[in-house]
Coordinates of C-alpha atoms and ligand atoms in Angstrom, one line a residue:
Chain A
X1 CA -0.7 58.0 3.2
X2 CA -2.7 55.2 1.9
X3 CA 0.2 53.3 0.4
X4 CA 1.9 52.5 3.7
X5 CA 1.8 48.7 4.2
X6 CA 3.5 48.4 7.5
X7 CA 3.7 51.0 10.1
X8 CA 5.4 51.0 13.5
X9 CA 4.4 53.8 16.0
X10 CA 6.2 54.4 19.2
X11 CA 6.8 50.8 19.9
X12 CA 8.6 50.0 23.2
X13 CA 9.6 46.7 24.6
X14 CA 11.7 45.5 27.6
X15 CA 13.0 42.1 28.6
X16 CA 12.5 42.3 32.4
X17 CA 14.1 45.6 33.5
X18 CA 16.2 46.0 30.3
X19 CA 14.6 48.2 27.6
X20 CA 15.3 46.7 24.2
X21 CA 13.1 48.9 22.0
X22 CA 12.6 52.6 23.0
X23 CA 9.9 54.2 20.9
X24 CA 10.5 52.9 17.3
X25 CA 8.7 54.7 14.5
X26 CA 8.9 53.6 10.9
X27 CA 6.7 53.1 7.8
X28 CA 7.3 50.7 4.9
X29 CA 5.5 51.8 1.8
X30 CA 4.0 49.5 -0.8
X31 CA 6.8 48.0 -3.0
X32 CA 9.3 49.8 -0.6
X33 CA 12.2 48.3 1.4
X34 CA 13.7 49.5 4.6
X35 CA 17.0 48.2 5.9
X36 CA 17.6 48.1 9.6
X37 CA 21.2 48.3 10.5
X38 CA 22.9 48.6 13.8
X39 CA 25.3 46.9 16.2
X40 CA 24.7 43.4 17.5
X41 CA 22.1 43.7 20.4
X42 CA 20.7 47.0 19.1
X43 CA 17.2 45.4 18.8
X44 CA 16.8 44.6 15.1
X45 CA 15.6 41.0 15.6
X46 CA 13.4 42.0 18.5
X47 CA 11.7 44.6 16.4
X48 CA 11.0 42.1 13.5
X49 CA 9.7 39.5 16.0
X50 CA 7.4 42.1 17.6
X51 CA 6.0 43.1 14.2
X52 CA 5.3 39.4 13.4
X53 CA 3.7 39.1 16.8
X54 CA 6.1 36.5 18.0
X55 CA 6.8 38.8 20.9
X56 CA 4.4 41.1 22.8
X57 CA 5.2 44.8 22.8
X58 CA 4.9 47.0 25.9
X59 CA 3.6 50.1 24.3
X60 CA 2.9 51.7 20.9
X61 CA 1.2 50.2 17.8
X62 CA 2.0 48.2 14.7
X63 CA -0.3 48.7 11.8
X64 CA -0.7 46.4 8.7
X65 CA -2.5 48.1 5.8
X66 CA -3.8 50.8 8.2
X67 CA -5.2 48.4 10.8
X68 CA -3.7 48.0 14.3
X69 CA -2.4 44.4 14.7
X70 CA -0.9 44.7 18.1
X71 CA -4.3 45.1 19.8
X72 CA -5.1 42.1 22.0
X73 CA -8.4 41.5 20.2
X74 CA -6.5 40.8 16.9
X75 CA -5.8 37.2 16.2
X76 CA -2.0 36.9 15.8
X77 CA -2.4 33.8 13.6
X78 CA -4.4 35.8 11.1
X79 CA -1.7 38.5 11.0
X80 CA 1.2 36.0 10.6
X81 CA -0.6 34.5 7.6
X82 CA -0.3 37.8 5.9
X83 CA 3.3 38.4 6.7
X84 CA 6.3 36.4 5.6
X85 CA 9.4 36.0 7.8
X86 CA 12.8 34.6 7.1
X87 CA 15.2 33.9 10.0
X88 CA 19.0 33.9 10.2
X89 CA 19.2 30.2 11.0
X90 CA 16.8 29.1 8.1
X91 CA 14.3 27.3 10.4
X92 CA 13.6 24.8 7.7
X93 CA 11.9 21.7 9.0
X94 CA 14.5 19.0 8.9
X95 CA 12.0 16.1 8.8
X96 CA 10.3 17.4 5.7
X97 CA 11.4 17.5 2.1
X98 CA 11.9 20.8 0.4
X99 CA 8.5 20.5 -1.2
X100 CA 6.8 19.6 2.0
X101 CA 8.4 22.6 3.7
X102 CA 6.9 24.8 1.0
X103 CA 3.4 23.5 0.9
X104 CA 2.8 23.1 4.7
X105 CA 1.6 26.6 5.4
X106 CA -0.4 27.1 2.2
X107 CA -2.2 23.8 2.7
X108 CA -2.7 23.9 6.5
X109 CA -2.8 27.6 7.3
X110 CA -4.4 29.0 4.2
X111 CA -6.6 26.2 2.9
X112 CA -5.0 26.1 -0.5
X113 CA -5.5 22.9 -2.4
X114 CA -2.5 20.6 -2.3
X115 CA -2.0 20.4 -6.0
X116 CA -2.2 24.2 -6.4
X117 CA 0.2 24.7 -3.5
X118 CA 2.7 22.2 -5.0
X119 CA 2.4 23.9 -8.4
X120 CA 3.3 27.3 -6.8
X121 CA 6.1 25.7 -4.8
X122 CA 7.6 24.2 -7.9
X123 CA 7.4 27.5 -9.7
X124 CA 9.2 29.2 -6.8
X125 CA 11.9 26.5 -6.6
X126 CA 12.5 26.7 -10.3
X127 CA 12.8 30.5 -10.1
X128 CA 15.3 30.1 -7.3
X129 CA 17.5 27.6 -9.1
X130 CA 16.3 24.7 -7.0
X131 CA 14.4 22.7 -9.7
X132 CA 14.9 19.0 -9.1
X133 CA 15.6 19.4 -5.4
X134 CA 11.9 19.1 -4.3
X135 CA 12.3 15.7 -2.7
X136 CA 15.6 16.4 -0.9
X137 CA 15.7 16.9 2.8
X138 CA 17.1 20.3 3.9
X139 CA 20.4 18.8 5.3
X140 CA 21.3 17.6 1.8
X141 CA 21.4 21.2 0.6
X142 CA 24.2 23.8 0.9
X143 CA 23.7 26.8 3.2
X144 CA 22.9 29.1 0.3
X145 CA 20.4 26.6 -1.1
X146 CA 18.7 26.2 2.3
X147 CA 18.3 29.9 2.7
X148 CA 16.8 30.1 -0.8
X149 CA 14.3 27.4 0.2
X150 CA 13.5 29.4 3.4
X151 CA 12.8 32.5 1.3
X152 CA 10.7 30.5 -1.1
X153 CA 8.8 29.0 1.8
X154 CA 8.0 32.5 3.1
X155 CA 6.9 33.5 -0.4
X156 CA 4.7 30.5 -0.9
X157 CA 2.0 32.0 1.3
X158 CA 2.0 35.2 -0.9
X159 CA 2.7 37.5 2.0
X160 CA 1.8 41.2 1.9
X161 CA 5.2 42.1 3.2
X162 CA 8.4 40.2 3.9
X163 CA 10.5 40.5 7.1
X164 CA 14.0 39.3 6.7
X165 CA 16.2 38.9 9.7
X166 CA 19.9 38.6 8.9
X167 CA 19.3 36.1 6.3
X168 CA 22.9 36.1 5.1
X169 CA 24.8 36.1 8.4
X170 CA 24.9 32.3 8.8
X171 CA 26.3 32.0 5.2
X172 CA 29.8 31.7 3.8
X173 CA 30.8 35.1 2.3
X174 CA 30.8 33.7 -1.2
X175 CA 27.2 32.7 -0.9
X176 CA 26.0 36.1 0.3
X177 CA 26.0 37.5 -3.3
X178 CA 23.4 35.1 -4.7
X179 CA 21.0 35.8 -1.8
X180 CA 21.5 39.5 -2.2
X181 CA 20.7 39.2 -5.9
X182 CA 17.6 37.2 -5.1
X183 CA 16.3 39.8 -2.7
X184 CA 17.1 42.6 -5.1
X185 CA 15.1 40.7 -7.7
X186 CA 12.2 40.5 -5.3
X187 CA 12.4 44.2 -4.7
X188 CA 12.3 44.7 -8.4
X189 CA 9.1 42.8 -8.7
X190 CA 7.5 45.0 -6.1
X191 CA 7.8 43.0 -2.9
X192 CA 7.5 45.1 0.3
X193 CA 10.3 44.4 2.7
X194 CA 11.8 45.2 6.1
X195 CA 15.3 43.9 6.2
X196 CA 17.5 43.6 9.4
X197 CA 21.0 43.1 8.2
X198 CA 24.7 43.3 8.9
X199 CA 25.3 43.1 5.2
X200 CA 25.6 46.6 3.9
X201 CA 25.0 45.4 0.4
X202 CA 21.4 45.0 1.2
X203 CA 21.2 48.5 2.6
X204 CA 23.0 50.0 -0.4
X205 CA 21.4 48.1 -3.2
X206 CA 18.0 47.1 -2.1
X207 CA 16.7 49.6 0.5
X208 CA 14.9 52.9 -0.3
X209 CA 15.5 53.9 3.3
X210 CA 18.1 52.9 5.9
X211 CA 17.4 53.1 9.6
X212 CA 20.3 53.0 12.0
X213 CA 19.3 51.4 15.3
X214 CA 21.3 52.1 18.4
X215 CA 20.4 50.8 21.8
X216 CA 16.7 50.2 20.8
X217 CA 16.2 53.6 19.2
X218 CA 16.4 54.7 15.5
X219 CA 19.0 57.5 15.9
X220 CA 19.4 58.3 12.2
X221 CA 17.5 57.5 9.0
X222 CA 17.7 58.4 5.4
X223 CA 18.3 57.2 1.9
X224 CA 21.3 55.0 1.4
X225 CA 23.3 57.8 -0.2
X226 CA 22.9 60.0 2.8
X227 CA 23.5 57.2 5.3
X228 CA 26.7 55.9 3.8
X229 CA 27.9 59.2 2.3
X230 CA 27.3 61.8 5.0
X231 CA 25.9 60.3 8.2
X232 CA 25.3 63.0 10.8
X233 CA 24.8 61.2 14.1
X234 CA 28.1 60.4 15.9
X235 CA 26.9 56.8 16.6
X236 CA 26.1 56.2 12.9
X237 CA 29.6 57.5 12.0
X238 CA 31.2 55.3 14.6
X239 CA 29.3 52.2 13.5
X240 CA 30.1 52.8 9.8
X241 CA 33.8 53.5 10.6
X242 CA 34.0 50.2 12.5
X243 CA 32.6 48.4 9.5
X244 CA 35.0 50.2 7.2
X245 CA 37.9 49.3 9.3
X246 CA 36.8 45.7 9.4
X247 CA 36.7 45.8 5.6
X248 CA 33.0 45.1 5.4
X249 CA 32.0 48.3 3.6
Chain B
X1 CA 53.6 -3.4 4.1
X2 CA 51.6 -1.3 6.6
X3 CA 48.3 -2.9 5.5
X4 CA 49.8 -6.4 5.9
X5 CA 51.1 -5.6 9.4
X6 CA 47.7 -4.2 10.3
X7 CA 46.0 -7.3 9.1
X8 CA 48.3 -9.6 11.0
X9 CA 47.7 -7.5 14.1
X10 CA 43.9 -7.8 13.6
X11 CA 44.2 -11.6 13.2
X12 CA 46.2 -11.9 16.3
X13 CA 43.6 -9.9 18.2
X14 CA 40.8 -12.1 17.0
X15 CA 42.7 -15.2 18.0
X16 CA 43.4 -13.9 21.5
X17 CA 39.8 -13.0 21.9
X18 CA 38.7 -16.5 20.8
X19 CA 41.1 -18.4 23.0
X20 CA 40.3 -16.2 26.0
X21 CA 36.5 -16.7 25.5
X22 CA 37.0 -20.5 25.3
X23 CA 39.1 -20.6 28.5
X24 CA 36.6 -18.4 30.5
X25 CA 33.6 -20.4 29.3
X26 CA 35.3 -23.7 29.9
X27 CA 36.3 -22.7 33.4
X28 CA 32.7 -21.5 34.1
X29 CA 31.2 -24.8 32.8
X30 CA 33.7 -26.9 34.7
X31 CA 33.0 -25.0 37.9
X32 CA 29.2 -25.4 37.6
X33 CA 29.2 -29.0 36.2
X34 CA 31.4 -30.2 39.0
X35 CA 29.3 -28.5 41.7
X36 CA 27.8 -31.1 44.2
X37 CA 24.3 -29.8 43.5
X38 CA 24.5 -29.8 39.7
X39 CA 22.8 -33.2 39.1
X40 CA 19.8 -32.1 41.2
X41 CA 19.7 -28.7 39.5
X42 CA 19.9 -30.3 36.1
X43 CA 17.0 -32.5 36.8
X44 CA 14.7 -29.8 38.3
X45 CA 15.7 -26.8 36.0
X46 CA 16.9 -28.3 32.8
X47 CA 14.9 -31.5 32.4
X48 CA 14.2 -32.2 28.7
X49 CA 11.2 -34.3 29.7
X50 CA 9.6 -31.6 31.8
X51 CA 10.3 -29.1 29.1
X52 CA 8.4 -31.1 26.5
X53 CA 5.5 -31.7 28.9
X54 CA 5.0 -28.1 30.0
X55 CA 6.0 -26.2 26.9
X56 CA 2.7 -26.0 25.2
X57 CA 1.0 -24.6 28.3
X58 CA 3.8 -22.2 28.9
X59 CA 3.7 -21.0 25.3
X60 CA 0.0 -20.5 25.5
X61 CA 0.5 -18.4 28.6
X62 CA 3.2 -16.5 26.9
X63 CA 1.0 -15.7 24.0
X64 CA -1.4 -14.1 26.5
X65 CA 1.6 -12.0 27.8
X66 CA 2.4 -10.9 24.3
X67 CA -1.1 -9.9 23.5
X68 CA -1.4 -8.0 26.8
X69 CA 1.9 -6.3 26.1
X70 CA 0.9 -5.1 22.6
X71 CA -2.5 -3.8 23.8
X72 CA -1.0 -2.0 26.9
X73 CA 1.9 -0.6 24.8
X74 CA -0.5 0.9 22.3
X75 CA -2.5 2.5 25.1
X76 CA 0.7 3.7 26.8
X77 CA 2.0 5.4 23.6
X78 CA -1.3 7.3 23.2
X79 CA -1.8 8.3 26.8
X80 CA 1.9 9.1 27.3
X81 CA 1.9 11.5 24.3
X82 CA -1.4 13.1 25.5
X83 CA 0.1 13.8 28.9
X84 CA 3.3 15.2 27.4
X85 CA 1.3 17.4 25.1
X86 CA -0.9 18.7 28.0
X87 CA 2.2 19.6 29.9
X88 CA 3.5 21.7 27.0
X89 CA 0.3 23.9 26.7
X90 CA 0.4 27.5 27.8
X91 CA -3.3 28.5 28.0
X92 CA -4.3 29.5 31.5
X93 CA -7.6 27.7 31.0
X94 CA -5.8 24.4 30.8
X95 CA -3.9 24.9 34.1
X96 CA -5.9 22.3 36.0
X97 CA -5.1 19.7 33.3
X98 CA -1.4 20.6 33.5
X99 CA -1.5 20.2 37.2
X100 CA -3.2 16.9 37.0
X101 CA -0.6 15.7 34.4
X102 CA 2.3 16.7 36.7
X103 CA 0.8 15.0 39.8
X104 CA -0.1 11.9 37.7
X105 CA 3.5 11.6 36.5
X106 CA 5.0 12.1 39.9
X107 CA 2.7 9.6 41.6
X108 CA 2.8 6.9 39.0
X109 CA 6.6 7.0 38.6
X110 CA 7.0 7.2 42.4
X111 CA 5.1 4.0 43.2
X112 CA 6.6 0.6 42.4
X113 CA 4.8 -1.0 39.5
X114 CA 4.1 -4.2 41.5
X115 CA 2.3 -2.1 44.2
X116 CA 0.2 -0.5 41.5
X117 CA -0.8 -3.9 40.2
X118 CA -1.8 -4.9 43.7
X119 CA -3.7 -1.7 44.4
X120 CA -5.6 -1.5 41.2
X121 CA -6.1 -5.3 40.9
X122 CA -7.4 -5.9 44.4
X123 CA -8.5 -2.4 45.4
X124 CA -10.7 -1.7 42.4
X125 CA -12.1 -5.3 42.7
X126 CA -12.9 -4.7 46.4
X127 CA -14.6 -1.4 45.6
X128 CA -16.9 -3.3 43.2
X129 CA -17.8 0.1 41.6
X130 CA -20.5 -0.1 39.0
X131 CA -19.3 0.3 35.5
X132 CA -15.7 -0.6 36.3
X133 CA -14.3 -3.9 34.9
X134 CA -13.6 -6.7 37.3
X135 CA -11.6 -8.9 35.0
X136 CA -8.1 -9.3 36.6
X137 CA -6.5 -9.2 33.1
X138 CA -8.1 -5.8 32.4
X139 CA -7.3 -4.4 35.9
X140 CA -3.7 -5.7 35.7
X141 CA -3.3 -4.2 32.2
X142 CA -4.7 -0.9 33.5
X143 CA -2.2 -0.8 36.3
X144 CA 0.7 -1.4 33.9
X145 CA -0.7 1.3 31.5
X146 CA -0.9 3.8 34.4
X147 CA 2.6 3.2 35.4
X148 CA 4.2 3.1 32.0
X149 CA 2.2 6.1 30.7
X150 CA 4.0 8.2 33.2
X151 CA 7.4 7.1 32.1
X152 CA 6.6 7.4 28.5
X153 CA 5.1 10.8 29.0
X154 CA 8.5 11.9 30.4
X155 CA 10.3 10.4 27.4
X156 CA 8.1 12.2 25.0
X157 CA 8.4 15.5 26.9
X158 CA 12.2 15.3 26.8
X159 CA 11.9 14.8 23.0
X160 CA 9.6 17.8 22.6
X161 CA 11.9 19.9 24.7
X162 CA 14.9 18.9 22.6
X163 CA 13.4 20.4 19.5
X164 CA 15.0 23.8 19.1
X165 CA 12.6 26.8 19.8
X166 CA 13.4 28.3 16.4
X167 CA 11.4 25.4 14.9
X168 CA 8.3 26.6 16.8
X169 CA 9.0 30.2 15.8
X170 CA 9.4 29.1 12.1
X171 CA 6.1 27.3 12.2
X172 CA 4.2 30.2 13.9
X173 CA 5.7 32.7 11.5
X174 CA 4.2 30.7 8.6
X175 CA 0.8 31.3 10.2
X176 CA 0.3 27.9 11.7
X177 CA -1.6 27.6 14.9
X178 CA 0.2 26.4 18.0
X179 CA -1.6 23.1 17.7
X180 CA -0.7 22.7 14.0
X181 CA 2.9 23.6 14.8
X182 CA 3.0 20.8 17.4
X183 CA 1.3 18.3 15.1
X184 CA 3.2 18.9 11.9
X185 CA 6.6 20.3 13.1
X186 CA 7.5 19.6 16.7
X187 CA 6.0 16.2 17.5
X188 CA 7.2 14.4 14.4
X189 CA 10.8 15.5 15.2
X190 CA 10.4 14.7 18.9
X191 CA 9.1 11.2 18.2
X192 CA 12.0 10.4 15.9
X193 CA 14.4 11.4 18.6
X194 CA 12.9 9.4 21.4
X195 CA 12.4 6.1 19.5
X196 CA 15.4 4.4 21.2
X197 CA 14.4 5.4 24.8
X198 CA 10.8 4.4 24.0
X199 CA 12.0 1.0 22.9
X200 CA 13.8 0.6 26.2
X201 CA 10.6 1.2 27.9
X202 CA 9.0 -1.3 25.6
X203 CA 11.4 -3.9 26.8
X204 CA 10.8 -3.1 30.5
X205 CA 7.0 -3.3 29.9
X206 CA 7.3 -6.6 28.1
X207 CA 9.0 -8.0 31.2
X208 CA 6.7 -6.4 33.7
X209 CA 3.7 -8.0 32.1
X210 CA 4.6 -11.0 34.2
X211 CA 3.5 -8.9 37.3
X212 CA -0.2 -9.5 36.5
X213 CA 0.4 -13.1 37.5
X214 CA -0.2 -12.0 41.1
X215 CA -3.8 -11.2 40.1
X216 CA -4.3 -14.7 38.8
X217 CA -4.5 -14.7 34.9
X218 CA -2.9 -17.8 33.4
X219 CA 0.0 -16.1 31.8
X220 CA 3.3 -17.9 31.3
X221 CA 5.0 -17.1 34.6
X222 CA 1.8 -18.0 36.5
X223 CA 1.6 -21.4 34.8
X224 CA 5.2 -22.2 35.4
X225 CA 4.9 -21.1 39.0
X226 CA 2.0 -23.4 39.6
X227 CA 4.0 -26.3 38.1
X228 CA 6.9 -25.4 40.3
X229 CA 4.9 -25.2 43.5
X230 CA 2.9 -28.4 42.9
X231 CA 5.5 -30.7 41.3
X232 CA 8.8 -29.2 42.3
X233 CA 9.8 -28.9 38.7
X234 CA 11.5 -25.7 37.8
X235 CA 12.2 -26.3 34.1
X236 CA 9.0 -24.4 33.0
X237 CA 10.4 -21.3 34.7
X238 CA 13.5 -21.6 32.6
X239 CA 11.4 -22.0 29.4
X240 CA 9.5 -18.8 30.3
X241 CA 12.8 -17.0 30.8
X242 CA 13.9 -18.3 27.3
X243 CA 10.7 -17.1 25.7
X244 CA 11.2 -13.6 27.2
X245 CA 14.7 -13.5 25.9
X246 CA 13.5 -14.4 22.4
X247 CA 11.5 -11.1 22.5
X248 CA 13.7 -8.8 24.5
X249 CA 17.1 -9.5 23.0
X250 CA 16.0 -8.6 19.4
X251 CA 14.4 -5.5 20.8
X252 CA 17.6 -4.6 22.7
X253 CA 19.6 -5.0 19.5
X254 CA 17.2 -2.8 17.6
X255 CA 17.6 -0.1 20.2
X256 CA 21.4 -0.3 19.9
X257 CA 21.1 -0.1 16.1
X258 CA 18.8 2.9 16.2
X259 CA 20.9 4.7 18.8
X260 CA 24.0 4.2 16.7
X261 CA 22.2 5.5 13.7
X262 CA 20.9 8.6 15.5
X263 CA 24.4 9.3 16.8
X264 CA 25.7 9.1 13.2
X265 CA 23.0 11.3 11.7
X266 CA 23.3 15.1 12.1
X267 CA 21.2 16.8 14.8
X268 CA 20.5 13.6 16.6
X269 CA 17.4 12.9 14.5
X270 CA 16.7 9.5 13.2
X271 CA 15.6 9.6 9.6
X272 CA 13.0 6.9 9.3
Ligands
LIG1 N1 14.4 36.3 24.9 C1 15.1 37.3 25.4 N2 15.2 37.5 26.7 C2 16.0 38.5 27.2 N3 16.7 39.3 26.5 C3 16.7 39.2 25.1 C4 15.9 38.2 24.5 N4 16.0 38.3 23.2 C5 16.9 39.3 23.0 N5 17.2 39.9 24.2 C6 18.1 41.1 24.3 O1 17.6 42.1 23.6 C7 18.6 42.9 23.0 C8 18.3 43.0 21.5 O2 18.5 41.7 20.9 P1 18.2 41.5 19.4 O3 18.3 40.1 19.1 O4 17.0 42.2 19.0 O5 19.4 42.3 18.8 P2 19.9 42.3 17.2 O6 20.0 43.8 16.9 O7 19.1 41.5 16.4 O8 21.4 41.7 17.4 P3 22.2 40.8 16.3 O9 22.7 41.8 15.3 O10 23.3 40.2 17.1 O11 21.2 39.8 15.8 C9 19.9 42.2 23.3 O12 20.5 42.9 24.4 C10 19.5 40.8 23.8 O13 20.4 40.3 24.7
LIG2 MG1 19.4 39.7 15.3

């Protein structure tokens, strides 16, 4: 399978004595999107952080374009330059303007010329409806705008794949739709994505495959139709029922 | 109606404050001015004639204090930040440097500054090591720099620790190295947050510059002290105090202002 961009093979991870990931396997194909769903504490964020090498794994491998990246001999900086990650809490740099947030990594980490980086940054901002806000500081923007800046910042480095960690859970419900639309558009343009989310809209409308994570293991996976229509595993059924009862499905 | 009542109440409060201040100051003045020793004190501490005679020398000495302060402060800001940065490293290879930084901070903060001035000033001089300076001004400045670098390093470190770990994660995820993340993301935010406590240390250092007088340089306090010891006039000491106040009070007001501003702005960061 030559078109697999990101592959996770038997990854395990424990914090101290507590296992958090117990043998995760998944593969994200080029232009594909996988949604990771699961209860709070099931290990979604940990898995994304392990893939971005922000955490060490205990066992297994992560491969990017067919090459193992979790080997100690691989430079994590080099890997992170090829992946984009967006966090739940934006992680914008509050002392920098929107434009400075966007050009920092291209200029410092990738050696792109400042003018070129700024041009790309302005393009992204315009596309995300943020034209004219280049010189604002992040705290002058709404939550939805901040999250769009964060996504633009991750895209400014032209990543091979995008890791999105609950990018809507810090937002007011009425702002979720615009971010969802933006991610759906990215998918339409062929961006490869791995999306951890509590927002079933992502799983339904963006993902090709949905993986249900329970206690650090993927207990069920399938296309959205299967997962939401006829889930087989009792834990998946219970999880979806809870969401249904909470009116979030 | 309400507004008028509130205004009247505000006026009454101002009036009460003014009267009370006058009464207290008046009582204090009467108490001191009627003291039996007042005429003597006035002549030795507050003599206009002595003030005129000594002020040019005192001012020249104070200028030396100010110059020394500025140089030492600049050195302290750089060394303090370096120590704080060394203490945040993780690499095993740098462990000895981390250990040295910890010991340095503990020792320098644990020894009274005046003792450091003595030890460095007279000790290094007595050693007469080749290559080390013997100028008391340099040695005194070095002692102050050692002492204050330790304090300032702790201030910087508290600022670095106060930047949320998600900022580091965000910077690393963008592909920056740890050093780049510190330089462009963590340290700029940390420095903005610690400006008020740093200025407090500025004020303390500005005053402690007078400690080098024990090594002999003709700085303001030293000049005034010689006057006091030889002529029994203490007015120059008062003029030195006034000169110090001219520098430290504005600094203190600046600290208050910045602190108030950082309390107002979200996240405790001062936008400069
Ligand atoms: N730094 C850490 N140290 C110790 N335990 C941790 C750490 N980070 C996460 N954990 C634990 O790992 C487990 C998985 O956490 P993780 O954040 O991956 O869950 P999640 O699926 O992303 O949850 P949520 O939906 O609430 O974001 C949890 O039990 C959590 O308490
Ligand atoms: Mg999470």
